[in-house]
Amino acid sequence: MTQIETDVLIVGAGGAGMYAALAAAPAGAGTVLLVDKSLVGRGGATVMAQMTVAAALAEEGPDDWPLHLEDPLAAGRGLCDENLAAILCAGAPERIREMEEWHVGWARHADGRIRQVTAPGHSRPRCCYVDFLNTGPAVAATLRRRIARLDPIRRVSNLCITDLVTASGEVVGAVGLDTAEGAPATVAAKSVVIATGGLTRIFARNSASANLGGDGYALALAAGAELTDLEFVQFFPIGHLAPRLVGMDPIMWDPFRYKLGGRLLNGAGEEFLAAYGSDESAGYSTPRDLLTYAITREVAAGRGSPHGGVHLSFAHVPSASIAAAFGPVVERLAKNGIDLRRMPVEVSPIAHYHMGGIRVDDRMQSRVPGLFAAGEAVGGANGANRLSGNAIPEALVFGERAGHHAAVHAAGRRHGWRQQAAAEAVGQVRAAAGGHAGDTPAIELLGELRALMGEAVGPFRTAAGLAVAIRRLGEMRAALPGLAIAPGAACNPTLGDWFELRASLNAAEAVARAAAARTESRGAHQRDDFPDTDPALASSQTVTMDEGGSITAGFMR
């Protein structure tokens, strides 16, 4: 069994995790361990992000962070944690300027100003980018280069953290599965940062990378932390549906709408957004929750496209404009048989981002001392709906803050690791690695879970559907000990599947229970049986787990 000791453990190595490591290293932490269940710096959501980054740089005109703050507060439908939202907006310009010093390569005007555009829901042009399809990869590559220069940061890939370890009410480290060896590993740490991203992979139709199955939420919940705003899952409204698209991101159509003004048409070829209160005569401006609502309602009314979505058309845009805006991408589309000059594509909502997450204070610390969170793993800043462009700043700003305060917490403290406190978690990894001769593999239930969440806990929910989901999720949790795990520990994917299922079930039940408790429609949470917004429910919920593993949701008062 591998045994590691570090001052700060950072779980998840996307944008938030890497920035946390960069902040922790010079802030007093003697050693920083950055781990990821896949490859450090190449998993998570940041490397997949294509588009824009919101920050009040005032490069295109007057802007400041209080003006920026007004927009997410409005989008959050009264549920934003205003303190966290203010930290996000106030910190974004400094992080973006710092990334420029690190040569990320923000797009610029000829006079040297950073280019900024207006994203849906923002009051002015404040969203910068590297280019419209590669902003995330450029940010991730820049952070990887910085981390490689700092000796205190140790990087470990292919380590799936399965449990956090607590002693005397504080987090003291973690237990994990070394997926290459199929053996347990322990990490003694003075503080832990959860930077594992969201949970959108628990939905069948999603834009998530392979490691966004809710691991961080499950880890924090079992360790005694509170989660918040779990019912608010953002569905990207125009995820690609048809024709078949190979080797390209399903959420790639947003930048096309930004630049070219693509028209959304129902199955009858009619524009329909005006019927849902959105006027796009001056450009692409409909927030994601309203756009998801409009598309889903058109399909439900029998006015959808052949594959169950709506059409996105650029037929009105001159061919030269399409080529000038996205020349190489247009060539790649042509290889998929898509000619935007002559044909529309079909799009429909796809699970993309989670507004909920771990409840933290202004230091990014949960109610469990020593346990911090960063990036999409943090809940509260976005309320009921996230604005386009705020995700990467959330990773950078919250990552920097979590890493700094985790290092401060660790400085001067003694290790509180107790091997006895980790014994049960280590035993479970060993037992799983030994294989099990059950009839059903975990991957089969993972597929069922994702289909169930898409059908019953998707963009539109009902009490009956949520009850079915909660009951079936409970049955799956009960079945976990008897599931099949193939013999052979090293590089055994069925081991990883089992632990992913365990985490995803807890995350899924947390979402479903929070959705069942919110008997109204607000932002990204829409109830067919409660279509109106209830002013009495203008507060967030917390989700907790008791010592017996039962998950409950309730409103904060």
Coordinates of C-alpha atoms in Angstrom, one line a residue:
M1 CA 0.0 0.0 0.0
T2 CA 1.3 3.4 -1.0
Q3 CA 1.5 5.9 2.0
I4 CA 2.0 9.6 1.3
E5 CA 2.4 12.6 3.6
T6 CA 1.8 16.2 2.5
D7 CA 0.8 19.5 4.0
V8 CA -1.9 20.3 1.4
L9 CA -3.8 17.7 -0.6
I10 CA -5.6 19.0 -3.7
V11 CA -8.1 16.5 -5.2
G12 CA -8.8 17.3 -8.8
A13 CA -6.3 18.9 -11.2
G14 CA -8.4 20.9 -13.7
G15 CA -8.2 24.7 -13.7
A16 CA -9.4 25.2 -10.1
G17 CA -7.1 22.5 -8.7
M18 CA -4.0 23.7 -10.6
Y19 CA -4.6 27.3 -9.5
A20 CA -5.1 26.1 -5.9
A21 CA -1.7 24.4 -6.1
L22 CA -0.1 27.5 -7.5
A23 CA -1.5 29.6 -4.6
A24 CA -0.7 27.1 -1.9
A25 CA 2.9 26.6 -2.8
P26 CA 4.1 30.2 -1.9
A27 CA 1.6 30.7 0.9
G28 CA 3.3 28.7 3.6
A29 CA 2.5 25.1 2.7
G30 CA 5.7 23.1 2.8
T31 CA 4.5 20.5 0.3
V32 CA 1.5 20.4 -2.0
L33 CA 0.1 17.1 -3.5
L34 CA -2.0 17.6 -6.6
V35 CA -3.9 14.4 -7.5
D36 CA -6.3 13.5 -10.3
K37 CA -8.2 10.3 -11.1
S38 CA -7.1 10.8 -14.7
L39 CA -4.1 12.9 -15.9
V40 CA -3.1 16.0 -14.0
G41 CA -4.0 19.1 -16.0
R42 CA -5.7 17.2 -18.8
G43 CA -9.0 16.2 -17.2
G44 CA -11.9 18.1 -15.8
A45 CA -14.0 20.9 -17.3
T46 CA -11.4 23.6 -17.9
V47 CA -9.6 21.9 -20.7
M48 CA -12.9 21.4 -22.5
A49 CA -14.1 25.0 -22.2
Q50 CA -14.3 26.6 -25.6
M51 CA -15.5 30.1 -25.2
T52 CA -15.3 33.2 -23.0
V53 CA -14.1 34.3 -19.6
A54 CA -16.0 37.1 -17.8
A55 CA -14.0 39.8 -16.0
A56 CA -14.6 43.5 -15.6
L57 CA -11.5 44.6 -17.4
A58 CA -13.1 47.7 -19.0
E59 CA -11.2 47.1 -22.2
E60 CA -14.3 47.9 -24.4
G61 CA -15.8 50.6 -22.3
P62 CA -16.8 51.5 -18.7
D63 CA -17.1 48.5 -16.4
D64 CA -16.1 47.5 -12.9
W65 CA -16.7 44.5 -10.6
P66 CA -19.9 45.9 -8.9
L67 CA -21.5 46.2 -12.4
H68 CA -20.4 42.7 -13.1
L69 CA -21.9 41.5 -9.8
E70 CA -25.3 42.9 -10.8
D71 CA -25.7 40.4 -13.6
P72 CA -25.1 37.1 -11.8
L73 CA -27.3 38.3 -9.0
A74 CA -30.1 38.9 -11.4
A75 CA -29.5 35.6 -13.1
G76 CA -29.4 33.7 -9.8
R77 CA -33.1 34.4 -9.2
G78 CA -32.6 35.6 -5.6
L79 CA -30.5 32.7 -4.4
C80 CA -26.9 33.7 -5.0
D81 CA -24.6 33.8 -2.0
E82 CA -23.8 37.5 -2.5
N83 CA -20.5 37.3 -0.6
L84 CA -19.2 34.5 -2.8
A85 CA -20.6 36.1 -6.0
A86 CA -18.8 39.4 -5.0
I87 CA -15.5 37.5 -4.4
L88 CA -15.8 36.0 -7.8
C89 CA -16.5 39.2 -9.7
A90 CA -14.0 41.3 -7.7
G91 CA -11.2 38.7 -8.1
A92 CA -11.7 38.0 -11.8
P93 CA -9.8 40.9 -13.3
E94 CA -6.7 40.2 -11.2
R95 CA -6.7 36.6 -12.2
I96 CA -7.1 37.4 -15.9
R97 CA -4.3 39.9 -15.8
E98 CA -2.1 37.4 -14.1
M99 CA -2.9 34.8 -16.7
E100 CA -1.9 37.3 -19.3
E101 CA 1.5 37.7 -17.5
W102 CA 1.8 34.0 -17.8
H103 CA 1.3 34.2 -21.6
V104 CA -2.1 32.6 -22.0
G105 CA -2.6 34.8 -25.1
W106 CA -5.9 36.6 -24.7
A107 CA -7.2 37.8 -28.1
R108 CA -6.3 41.5 -28.6
H109 CA -7.3 44.5 -30.7
A110 CA -4.6 46.0 -33.0
D111 CA -4.0 48.7 -30.3
G112 CA -3.2 46.1 -27.7
R113 CA -6.5 46.1 -25.8
I114 CA -7.9 42.7 -24.8
R115 CA -10.9 41.9 -26.9
Q116 CA -14.2 41.5 -24.9
V117 CA -17.6 40.5 -26.1
T118 CA -21.1 40.5 -24.6
A119 CA -22.3 37.1 -23.5
P120 CA -25.9 36.3 -22.7
G121 CA -27.1 37.8 -19.5
H122 CA -24.2 40.3 -19.2
S123 CA -24.9 44.0 -19.5
R124 CA -21.9 44.9 -21.5
P125 CA -18.9 43.4 -23.3
R126 CA -16.8 41.9 -20.5
C127 CA -16.0 38.4 -21.8
C128 CA -12.5 37.8 -23.1
Y129 CA -11.2 34.8 -24.9
V130 CA -8.1 33.2 -26.5
D131 CA -10.2 32.2 -29.5
F132 CA -13.8 31.1 -29.6
L133 CA -13.0 27.3 -29.5
N134 CA -9.8 26.9 -27.6
T135 CA -9.9 29.2 -24.5
G136 CA -10.1 26.4 -22.0
P137 CA -7.2 24.4 -23.5
A138 CA -5.0 27.5 -23.5
V139 CA -5.8 28.2 -19.9
A140 CA -5.1 24.6 -18.9
A141 CA -1.8 24.5 -20.8
T142 CA -0.7 27.8 -19.2
L143 CA -1.4 26.4 -15.7
R144 CA 0.4 23.2 -16.4
R145 CA 3.5 25.1 -17.4
R146 CA 3.4 27.1 -14.2
I147 CA 3.0 24.1 -12.0
A148 CA 6.0 22.3 -13.7
R149 CA 8.2 25.1 -12.4
L150 CA 7.4 24.8 -8.7
D151 CA 9.2 22.1 -6.8
P152 CA 6.9 22.0 -3.8
I153 CA 4.1 20.7 -6.0
R154 CA 4.0 17.0 -6.4
R155 CA 1.7 15.7 -9.2
V156 CA 0.1 12.2 -9.1
S157 CA -2.2 11.0 -11.9
N158 CA -4.5 7.9 -11.8
L159 CA -5.2 8.2 -8.1
C160 CA -8.9 8.0 -7.4
I161 CA -9.7 9.5 -4.0
T162 CA -12.4 7.3 -2.5
D163 CA -12.8 8.6 1.0
L164 CA -11.7 11.6 3.2
V165 CA -10.4 10.7 6.6
T166 CA -11.4 12.8 9.7
A167 CA -10.3 12.7 13.3
S168 CA -11.6 14.8 16.2
G169 CA -13.9 16.5 13.7
E170 CA -11.2 17.7 11.3
V171 CA -10.0 16.4 8.0
V172 CA -6.6 14.7 8.3
G173 CA -6.2 13.1 4.9
A174 CA -7.7 10.7 2.4
V175 CA -7.8 7.2 1.1
G176 CA -7.6 6.4 -2.6
L177 CA -7.4 3.7 -5.2
D178 CA -4.2 3.6 -7.3
T179 CA -6.0 2.6 -10.6
A180 CA -2.7 1.5 -12.3
E181 CA -1.8 -0.9 -9.4
G182 CA -5.3 -1.7 -8.2
A183 CA -4.2 -1.1 -4.6
P184 CA -5.1 1.3 -1.8
A185 CA -3.1 4.5 -1.1
T186 CA -3.3 6.8 1.9
V187 CA -2.5 10.5 2.1
A188 CA -1.9 12.2 5.4
A189 CA -2.6 15.9 5.0
K190 CA -3.1 18.9 7.2
S191 CA -5.7 20.4 4.8
V192 CA -7.6 19.2 1.7
V193 CA -9.0 21.1 -1.2
I194 CA -11.8 19.5 -3.2
A195 CA -11.5 20.7 -6.8
T196 CA -13.1 17.8 -8.7
G197 CA -15.6 19.8 -10.7
G198 CA -19.3 19.1 -11.0
L199 CA -21.6 16.1 -11.5
T200 CA -23.1 16.4 -15.0
R201 CA -21.8 13.0 -16.0
I202 CA -24.6 11.5 -13.9
F203 CA -27.0 12.5 -16.8
A204 CA -27.2 10.4 -19.9
R205 CA -27.0 13.4 -22.3
N206 CA -24.1 15.5 -21.1
S207 CA -21.1 17.5 -22.2
A208 CA -18.9 16.4 -19.3
S209 CA -15.4 14.9 -19.3
A210 CA -15.1 11.4 -18.0
N211 CA -14.3 12.4 -14.4
L212 CA -17.2 14.7 -13.5
G213 CA -19.5 12.1 -11.8
G214 CA -19.9 14.0 -8.5
D215 CA -16.9 12.5 -6.7
G216 CA -16.1 15.7 -4.8
Y217 CA -19.7 16.2 -3.6
A218 CA -19.8 12.5 -2.4
L219 CA -16.5 12.9 -0.6
A220 CA -17.5 16.1 1.2
L221 CA -20.9 14.8 2.1
A222 CA -19.6 11.6 3.7
A223 CA -17.0 13.7 5.6
G224 CA -19.7 15.8 7.2
A225 CA -19.8 18.9 5.0
E226 CA -23.0 20.5 3.8
L227 CA -23.9 20.8 0.1
T228 CA -26.1 23.6 -1.2
D229 CA -28.2 24.4 -4.3
L230 CA -28.0 20.8 -5.5
E231 CA -31.3 21.0 -7.4
F232 CA -29.9 23.5 -9.9
V233 CA -28.4 21.7 -12.8
Q234 CA -27.7 23.9 -15.9
F235 CA -28.6 22.3 -19.2
F236 CA -26.7 23.8 -22.1
P237 CA -29.6 24.7 -24.4
I238 CA -28.0 24.0 -27.8
G239 CA -26.0 20.9 -27.4
H240 CA -25.5 19.1 -30.7
L241 CA -28.1 16.4 -31.5
A242 CA -27.9 15.6 -35.3
P243 CA -26.5 14.8 -37.7
R244 CA -23.7 12.7 -36.2
L245 CA -20.7 14.7 -35.1
V246 CA -17.4 12.9 -34.5
G247 CA -14.4 14.4 -32.7
M248 CA -16.0 17.8 -31.9
D249 CA -17.5 19.2 -28.7
P250 CA -21.3 18.9 -28.5
I251 CA -21.5 22.5 -27.1
M252 CA -19.6 24.0 -29.9
W253 CA -22.6 26.0 -31.3
D254 CA -22.5 28.8 -28.9
P255 CA -19.6 30.7 -30.5
F256 CA -21.3 30.4 -33.9
R257 CA -24.4 32.1 -32.4
Y258 CA -22.2 34.7 -30.7
K259 CA -20.5 35.7 -34.0
L260 CA -23.0 34.9 -36.7
G261 CA -26.4 35.2 -35.1
G262 CA -27.7 31.7 -35.8
R263 CA -31.5 31.4 -35.8
L264 CA -33.3 28.8 -33.7
L265 CA -36.3 27.3 -35.6
N266 CA -38.8 24.8 -34.6
G267 CA -39.8 21.8 -36.7
A268 CA -42.1 24.0 -38.8
G269 CA -39.2 26.3 -39.6
E270 CA -40.5 29.1 -37.4
E271 CA -38.6 31.3 -35.0
F272 CA -40.1 30.8 -31.5
L273 CA -38.2 32.5 -28.8
A274 CA -40.4 35.6 -28.8
A275 CA -43.3 33.4 -27.7
Y276 CA -41.3 32.8 -24.5
G277 CA -40.5 36.4 -23.8
S278 CA -37.1 36.6 -25.4
D279 CA -36.3 39.3 -28.0
E280 CA -33.2 38.5 -30.0
S281 CA -33.7 41.1 -32.7
A282 CA -30.5 42.8 -31.5
G283 CA -28.4 39.6 -31.1
Y284 CA -27.9 36.5 -29.1
S285 CA -29.1 37.4 -25.6
T286 CA -31.4 34.7 -24.1
P287 CA -30.1 33.3 -20.8
R288 CA -29.5 29.5 -20.7
D289 CA -32.4 28.6 -18.4
L290 CA -35.0 30.4 -20.5
L291 CA -33.5 29.0 -23.8
T292 CA -33.6 25.5 -22.3
Y293 CA -37.2 26.0 -21.3
A294 CA -38.3 27.3 -24.7
I295 CA -36.6 24.5 -26.7
T296 CA -38.0 21.8 -24.4
R297 CA -41.5 23.3 -24.5
E298 CA -41.5 23.4 -28.3
V299 CA -40.5 19.8 -28.5
A300 CA -43.1 18.8 -25.9
A301 CA -45.8 20.6 -28.0
G302 CA -44.9 18.5 -31.0
R303 CA -43.1 21.3 -32.8
G304 CA -39.6 19.8 -32.6
S305 CA -37.1 18.7 -35.2
P306 CA -36.9 15.1 -36.5
H307 CA -34.5 13.9 -33.7
G308 CA -36.3 15.6 -30.9
G309 CA -34.7 19.0 -30.7
V310 CA -34.9 22.2 -32.8
H311 CA -33.1 23.5 -35.8
L312 CA -30.1 25.9 -35.6
S313 CA -29.8 27.6 -39.0
F314 CA -27.1 29.9 -40.5
A315 CA -28.7 29.9 -44.0
H316 CA -29.2 33.7 -43.7
V317 CA -25.4 34.3 -43.1
P318 CA -23.2 34.9 -46.2
S319 CA -20.8 32.1 -46.9
A320 CA -17.9 34.5 -46.7
S321 CA -18.8 35.5 -43.2
I322 CA -19.0 31.9 -42.1
A323 CA -15.6 31.1 -43.6
A324 CA -14.1 34.2 -42.1
A325 CA -15.3 33.5 -38.6
F326 CA -14.6 29.8 -38.4
G327 CA -12.6 28.7 -41.4
P328 CA -10.8 25.6 -40.0
V329 CA -13.9 24.5 -38.0
V330 CA -16.0 24.8 -41.1
E331 CA -13.6 22.4 -42.8
R332 CA -14.0 19.9 -39.9
L333 CA -17.7 20.2 -40.1
A334 CA -17.6 19.4 -43.8
K335 CA -15.8 16.1 -43.0
N336 CA -18.9 15.3 -40.9
G337 CA -21.2 16.1 -43.8
I338 CA -22.3 19.4 -42.4
D339 CA -22.5 22.4 -44.6
L340 CA -23.8 25.4 -42.6
R341 CA -24.5 27.4 -45.8
R342 CA -27.2 24.9 -47.0
M343 CA -28.5 23.0 -44.0
P344 CA -29.4 23.5 -40.3
V345 CA -28.2 21.3 -37.5
E346 CA -30.4 19.9 -34.8
V347 CA -29.7 21.0 -31.2
S348 CA -31.3 20.3 -27.8
P349 CA -30.5 20.8 -24.1
I350 CA -27.6 18.8 -22.6
A351 CA -26.4 18.7 -19.0
H352 CA -23.5 21.1 -18.8
Y353 CA -22.8 22.6 -15.4
H354 CA -23.9 22.4 -11.8
M355 CA -24.7 25.5 -9.8
G356 CA -24.7 23.5 -6.6
G357 CA -21.8 22.2 -4.6
I358 CA -20.0 22.3 -1.3
R359 CA -21.2 25.0 1.1
V360 CA -18.2 27.2 2.1
D361 CA -17.3 30.4 3.8
D362 CA -15.3 33.3 2.3
R363 CA -12.1 31.4 2.8
M364 CA -13.6 28.5 0.7
Q365 CA -13.6 26.3 3.8
S366 CA -16.5 24.0 4.5
R367 CA -18.0 23.4 8.0
V368 CA -15.4 20.6 8.4
P369 CA -12.2 22.3 9.6
G370 CA -9.4 21.9 7.1
L371 CA -11.7 20.9 4.2
F372 CA -11.8 23.5 1.4
A373 CA -13.4 23.6 -2.0
A374 CA -12.7 25.4 -5.3
G375 CA -14.2 25.9 -8.8
E376 CA -17.4 24.1 -9.8
A377 CA -17.3 22.0 -6.6
V378 CA -18.3 25.2 -4.7
G379 CA -22.0 25.9 -4.3
G380 CA -23.8 29.1 -3.8
A381 CA -22.1 31.8 -6.0
N382 CA -24.4 31.2 -9.0
G383 CA -27.8 30.7 -7.3
A384 CA -30.4 29.2 -9.6
N385 CA -28.6 29.9 -12.9
R386 CA -25.0 30.6 -14.1
L387 CA -24.2 33.2 -16.6
S388 CA -22.0 32.3 -19.6
G389 CA -18.4 33.2 -19.0
N390 CA -18.4 32.9 -15.2
A391 CA -17.1 29.3 -15.0
I392 CA -13.4 29.8 -15.7
P393 CA -13.2 32.9 -13.4
E394 CA -14.9 30.7 -10.8
A395 CA -12.1 28.1 -11.2
L396 CA -9.3 30.7 -11.1
V397 CA -10.6 33.0 -8.3
F398 CA -11.9 30.3 -6.0
G399 CA -8.9 28.1 -6.8
E400 CA -6.5 30.8 -5.8
R401 CA -8.4 31.6 -2.6
A402 CA -8.9 28.0 -1.6
G403 CA -5.2 27.1 -2.1
H404 CA -4.0 30.1 -0.2
H405 CA -6.3 29.5 2.8
A406 CA -5.6 25.8 2.8
A407 CA -1.9 26.6 3.0
V408 CA -2.5 29.1 5.9
H409 CA -4.5 26.4 7.7
A410 CA -1.7 23.9 7.3
A411 CA 1.1 26.1 8.3
G412 CA 2.5 25.3 11.7
R413 CA 0.0 22.5 12.3
R414 CA 0.9 19.0 13.2
H415 CA -0.4 16.0 11.2
G416 CA -3.5 14.5 12.8
W417 CA -3.4 11.3 10.7
R418 CA -4.6 8.2 12.4
Q419 CA -4.3 5.0 10.5
Q420 CA -7.2 3.5 12.6
A421 CA -9.5 6.2 11.2
A422 CA -8.7 5.2 7.7
A423 CA -8.9 1.4 8.3
E424 CA -12.5 1.0 7.0
A425 CA -11.9 2.9 3.8
V426 CA -8.6 1.0 3.2
G427 CA -10.4 -2.2 3.8
Q428 CA -13.1 -1.4 1.2
V429 CA -10.5 -0.6 -1.5
R430 CA -8.7 -3.9 -0.7
A431 CA -12.0 -5.8 -0.8
A432 CA -13.0 -4.3 -4.1
A433 CA -9.6 -5.0 -5.6
G434 CA -10.0 -8.6 -4.6
G435 CA -12.9 -9.0 -7.1
H436 CA -16.4 -10.1 -6.6
A437 CA -18.5 -12.7 -8.5
G438 CA -21.8 -10.9 -8.7
D439 CA -24.2 -11.0 -11.7
T440 CA -24.3 -7.3 -12.5
P441 CA -21.3 -5.1 -13.2
A442 CA -21.2 -1.5 -12.0
I443 CA -21.1 -0.1 -15.5
E444 CA -24.6 -1.5 -16.1
L445 CA -26.0 0.4 -13.2
L446 CA -24.1 3.5 -14.2
G447 CA -25.9 3.5 -17.5
E448 CA -29.2 3.0 -15.8
L449 CA -28.5 5.8 -13.3
R450 CA -27.7 8.2 -16.1
A451 CA -30.8 7.4 -18.1
L452 CA -32.9 7.7 -14.9
M453 CA -31.5 11.1 -14.1
G454 CA -32.0 12.3 -17.6
E455 CA -35.6 11.2 -17.6
A456 CA -36.8 12.0 -14.1
V457 CA -34.4 14.7 -12.9
G458 CA -33.7 16.5 -16.1
P459 CA -34.8 20.0 -17.2
F460 CA -38.5 19.4 -16.1
R461 CA -39.4 17.5 -13.0
T462 CA -42.5 16.2 -11.2
A463 CA -43.1 14.8 -7.7
A464 CA -44.0 11.4 -9.2
G465 CA -40.8 11.2 -11.4
L466 CA -38.6 12.4 -8.5
A467 CA -40.1 9.8 -6.2
V468 CA -39.4 7.1 -8.8
A469 CA -35.8 8.3 -9.1
I470 CA -35.2 8.5 -5.3
R471 CA -36.6 5.0 -4.8
R472 CA -34.5 3.4 -7.6
L473 CA -31.3 5.2 -6.5
G474 CA -31.8 3.8 -3.0
E475 CA -32.2 0.3 -4.5
M476 CA -29.0 0.7 -6.5
R477 CA -27.1 1.9 -3.3
A478 CA -28.3 -1.2 -1.5
A479 CA -27.1 -3.4 -4.4
L480 CA -23.5 -2.0 -4.4
P481 CA -21.9 -4.7 -2.2
G482 CA -23.1 -7.5 -4.5
L483 CA -22.0 -6.0 -7.8
A484 CA -19.6 -7.9 -10.0
I485 CA -15.9 -6.8 -10.0
A486 CA -13.6 -8.6 -12.4
P487 CA -10.6 -10.4 -10.9
G488 CA -7.2 -8.8 -11.4
A489 CA -6.4 -5.6 -9.6
A490 CA -3.9 -3.8 -11.8
C491 CA -5.5 -1.6 -14.6
N492 CA -8.9 -3.1 -13.9
P493 CA -11.6 -0.7 -15.2
T494 CA -14.3 -2.5 -13.2
L495 CA -12.7 -1.3 -10.0
G496 CA -13.0 2.4 -11.1
D497 CA -16.5 1.8 -12.3
W498 CA -17.6 0.5 -8.8
F499 CA -16.2 3.5 -7.0
E500 CA -17.6 5.9 -9.6
L501 CA -21.0 4.3 -9.2
R502 CA -20.8 4.7 -5.4
A503 CA -20.0 8.4 -5.6
S504 CA -22.5 9.1 -8.4
L505 CA -25.3 7.4 -6.5
N506 CA -24.8 9.7 -3.6
A507 CA -24.5 12.8 -5.8
A508 CA -27.6 11.8 -7.8
E509 CA -29.7 11.2 -4.7
A510 CA -28.6 14.6 -3.3
V511 CA -29.8 16.3 -6.5
A512 CA -33.1 14.4 -6.6
R513 CA -34.0 15.0 -2.9
A514 CA -33.2 18.7 -3.2
A515 CA -35.4 18.9 -6.4
A516 CA -38.2 17.1 -4.6
A517 CA -38.1 19.5 -1.7
R518 CA -38.2 22.7 -3.9
T519 CA -41.9 22.8 -4.8
E520 CA -41.6 25.7 -7.3
S521 CA -39.9 26.6 -10.6
R522 CA -36.9 28.9 -10.4
G523 CA -34.0 29.3 -12.8
A524 CA -32.6 25.9 -13.9
H525 CA -35.0 24.0 -11.6
Q526 CA -38.3 23.6 -13.4
R527 CA -41.3 21.7 -11.9
D528 CA -44.1 20.8 -14.3
D529 CA -46.4 20.3 -11.2
F530 CA -45.3 23.7 -9.6
P531 CA -44.7 26.0 -12.6
D532 CA -44.7 29.2 -10.7
T533 CA -41.9 30.8 -8.6
D534 CA -42.9 30.9 -4.9
P535 CA -41.5 34.0 -3.1
A536 CA -41.6 32.0 0.2
L537 CA -39.0 29.7 -1.2
A538 CA -36.4 32.4 -2.0
S539 CA -33.7 30.7 0.0
S540 CA -31.2 28.0 -0.6
Q541 CA -31.3 24.4 0.6
T542 CA -28.6 22.4 2.3
V543 CA -28.0 18.7 1.8
T544 CA -26.4 16.6 4.5
M545 CA -25.7 12.9 5.2
D546 CA -26.0 11.3 8.6
E547 CA -23.8 8.7 10.1
G548 CA -26.0 5.9 8.7
G549 CA -25.6 7.2 5.2
S550 CA -29.1 8.8 4.8
I551 CA -29.2 11.9 2.7
T552 CA -31.6 14.8 3.5
A553 CA -32.4 18.2 2.0
G554 CA -33.9 21.2 3.8
F555 CA -34.2 24.9 3.4
M556 CA -31.9 27.4 5.2
R557 CA -33.9 29.8 7.4

